[in-house]
Amino acid sequence: MQASPEFAELRRTYRSFAFPLTVAFITWYLLFVLLSIYAGGFMGTKVVGNINVAFVLGVAQFVTTFLIAWWYARHAAAKLDPRAEAIKSRMEGDAS
């Protein structure tokens, strides 16, 4: 089944979504860490009241994590799950 065109398409669809998004998020996370280490003055800049840039970017880390999880769940439900289910049904049908 791994050699089938359907499975290859499922794997390609998953990778074309997950890999770029993973690279983008890791880059965003490392940027936050590097700014925290090397740009203390910038990160300490007040935005509103006692809220500074570091706090805003830190909260943005959580927000982007949840957005990515939500986006992936929608992508999986729409594109990955139906294809995986079709492959599973075909495999179970072949096993009978």
PDB file of N, CA and C in Angstrom, residues 2 6-7 13-14 19 23-24 26-27 29 33-34 37 44 47-48 51 53 57 69 74 76 80 83 86 90-91 94:
ATOM      1  N   GLN A   2       2.035   1.189   0.647  1.00  0.00           N
ATOM      2  CA  GLN A   2       2.898   2.385   0.690  1.00  0.00           C
ATOM      3  C   GLN A   2       3.348   2.828  -0.696  1.00  0.00           C
ATOM      4  N   GLU A   6      -2.167   6.546  -4.343  1.00  0.00           N
ATOM      5  CA  GLU A   6      -3.045   7.192  -3.366  1.00  0.00           C
ATOM      6  C   GLU A   6      -2.285   7.538  -2.089  1.00  0.00           C
ATOM      7  N   PHE A   7      -1.465   6.593  -1.621  1.00  0.00           N
ATOM      8  CA  PHE A   7      -0.697   6.836  -0.405  1.00  0.00           C
ATOM      9  C   PHE A   7       0.359   7.915  -0.641  1.00  0.00           C
ATOM     10  N   THR A  13       0.414  15.538   0.287  1.00  0.00           N
ATOM     11  CA  THR A  13      -0.514  16.545   0.807  1.00  0.00           C
ATOM     12  C   THR A  13      -0.169  16.904   2.245  1.00  0.00           C
ATOM     13  N   TYR A  14       0.134  15.899   3.047  1.00  0.00           N
ATOM     14  CA  TYR A  14       0.513  16.146   4.443  1.00  0.00           C
ATOM     15  C   TYR A  14       1.804  16.956   4.511  1.00  0.00           C
ATOM     16  N   PHE A  19       5.301  20.599   6.689  1.00  0.00           N
ATOM     17  CA  PHE A  19       6.711  20.990   6.713  1.00  0.00           C
ATOM     18  C   PHE A  19       6.905  22.508   6.631  1.00  0.00           C
ATOM     19  N   VAL A  23       8.498  24.797   9.717  1.00  0.00           N
ATOM     20  CA  VAL A  23       9.678  25.649   9.537  1.00  0.00           C
ATOM     21  C   VAL A  23       9.351  27.094   9.897  1.00  0.00           C
ATOM     22  N   ALA A  24       8.193  27.568   9.461  1.00  0.00           N
ATOM     23  CA  ALA A  24       7.794  28.940   9.765  1.00  0.00           C
ATOM     24  C   ALA A  24       7.626  29.137  11.271  1.00  0.00           C
ATOM     25  N   ILE A  26       8.974  27.360  13.784  1.00  0.00           N
ATOM     26  CA  ILE A  26      10.267  27.255  14.475  1.00  0.00           C
ATOM     27  C   ILE A  26      11.072  28.538  14.263  1.00  0.00           C
ATOM     28  N   THR A  27      11.031  29.080  13.051  1.00  0.00           N
ATOM     29  CA  THR A  27      11.722  30.345  12.772  1.00  0.00           C
ATOM     30  C   THR A  27      11.153  31.468  13.640  1.00  0.00           C
ATOM     31  N   TYR A  29       9.567  31.157  16.502  1.00  0.00           N
ATOM     32  CA  TYR A  29       9.930  30.889  17.891  1.00  0.00           C
ATOM     33  C   TYR A  29      11.390  31.277  18.163  1.00  0.00           C
ATOM     34  N   VAL A  33      13.133  34.014  20.779  1.00  0.00           N
ATOM     35  CA  VAL A  33      14.200  33.675  21.733  1.00  0.00           C
ATOM     36  C   VAL A  33      15.419  34.561  21.499  1.00  0.00           C
ATOM     37  N   LEU A  34      15.819  34.715  20.242  1.00  0.00           N
ATOM     38  CA  LEU A  34      16.995  35.533  19.939  1.00  0.00           C
ATOM     39  C   LEU A  34      16.773  36.997  20.293  1.00  0.00           C
ATOM     40  N   ILE A  37      17.190  37.359  23.976  1.00  0.00           N
ATOM     41  CA  ILE A  37      18.581  37.272  24.428  1.00  0.00           C
ATOM     42  C   ILE A  37      19.376  38.521  24.033  1.00  0.00           C
ATOM     43  N   GLY A  44      12.049  45.345  25.822  1.00  0.00           N
ATOM     44  CA  GLY A  44      11.560  46.068  26.988  1.00  0.00           C
ATOM     45  C   GLY A  44      10.777  47.327  26.656  1.00  0.00           C
ATOM     46  N   VAL A  47       4.619  49.191  25.252  1.00  0.00           N
ATOM     47  CA  VAL A  47       3.618  49.343  24.199  1.00  0.00           C
ATOM     48  C   VAL A  47       2.435  50.132  24.742  1.00  0.00           C
ATOM     49  N   VAL A  48       1.852  49.623  25.827  1.00  0.00           N
ATOM     50  CA  VAL A  48       0.725  50.290  26.495  1.00  0.00           C
ATOM     51  C   VAL A  48       0.874  50.033  27.983  1.00  0.00           C
ATOM     52  N   ILE A  51       2.724  46.977  29.631  1.00  0.00           N
ATOM     53  CA  ILE A  51       2.851  45.910  28.629  1.00  0.00           C
ATOM     54  C   ILE A  51       3.957  46.292  27.660  1.00  0.00           C
ATOM     55  N   VAL A  53       6.975  44.957  24.522  1.00  0.00           N
ATOM     56  CA  VAL A  53       7.059  44.182  23.288  1.00  0.00           C
ATOM     57  C   VAL A  53       7.244  42.691  23.600  1.00  0.00           C
ATOM     58  N   LEU A  57       4.830  39.759  22.148  1.00  0.00           N
ATOM     59  CA  LEU A  57       5.343  38.666  21.317  1.00  0.00           C
ATOM     60  C   LEU A  57       5.190  37.317  22.016  1.00  0.00           C
ATOM     61  N   ALA A  69      -2.745  24.834  15.309  1.00  0.00           N
ATOM     62  CA  ALA A  69      -3.460  23.599  15.647  1.00  0.00           C
ATOM     63  C   ALA A  69      -4.854  23.594  15.022  1.00  0.00           C
ATOM     64  N   ARG A  74      -8.469  21.631  10.610  1.00  0.00           N
ATOM     65  CA  ARG A  74      -9.342  21.866   9.445  1.00  0.00           C
ATOM     66  C   ARG A  74      -8.761  21.245   8.184  1.00  0.00           C
ATOM     67  N   ALA A  76      -6.628  18.716   7.977  1.00  0.00           N
ATOM     68  CA  ALA A  76      -6.690  17.259   8.085  1.00  0.00           C
ATOM     69  C   ALA A  76      -8.100  16.752   7.819  1.00  0.00           C
ATOM     70  N   LEU A  80      -6.861  15.369   4.437  1.00  0.00           N
ATOM     71  CA  LEU A  80      -6.125  14.156   4.789  1.00  0.00           C
ATOM     72  C   LEU A  80      -7.041  13.002   5.199  1.00  0.00           C
ATOM     73  N   ARG A  83      -8.892  11.005   2.382  1.00  0.00           N
ATOM     74  CA  ARG A  83      -7.959  10.173   1.612  1.00  0.00           C
ATOM     75  C   ARG A  83      -7.483   8.982   2.424  1.00  0.00           C
ATOM     76  N   ALA A  86     -10.245   6.450   2.610  1.00  0.00           N
ATOM     77  CA  ALA A  86     -10.384   5.706   1.349  1.00  0.00           C
ATOM     78  C   ALA A  86      -9.311   4.626   1.242  1.00  0.00           C
ATOM     79  N   ARG A  90     -10.014   0.586   1.268  1.00  0.00           N
ATOM     80  CA  ARG A  90      -9.472  -0.262   0.199  1.00  0.00           C
ATOM     81  C   ARG A  90      -8.627  -1.394   0.770  1.00  0.00           C
ATOM     82  N   MET A  91      -7.821  -1.075   1.767  1.00  0.00           N
ATOM     83  CA  MET A  91      -6.987  -2.111   2.400  1.00  0.00           C
ATOM     84  C   MET A  91      -7.857  -3.158   3.092  1.00  0.00           C
ATOM     85  N   ASP A  94      -9.483  -5.324   0.547  1.00  0.00           N
ATOM     86  CA  ASP A  94      -8.541  -6.278  -0.049  1.00  0.00           C
ATOM     87  C   ASP A  94      -8.246  -7.417   0.906  1.00  0.00           C
TER      88      ASP A  94
END
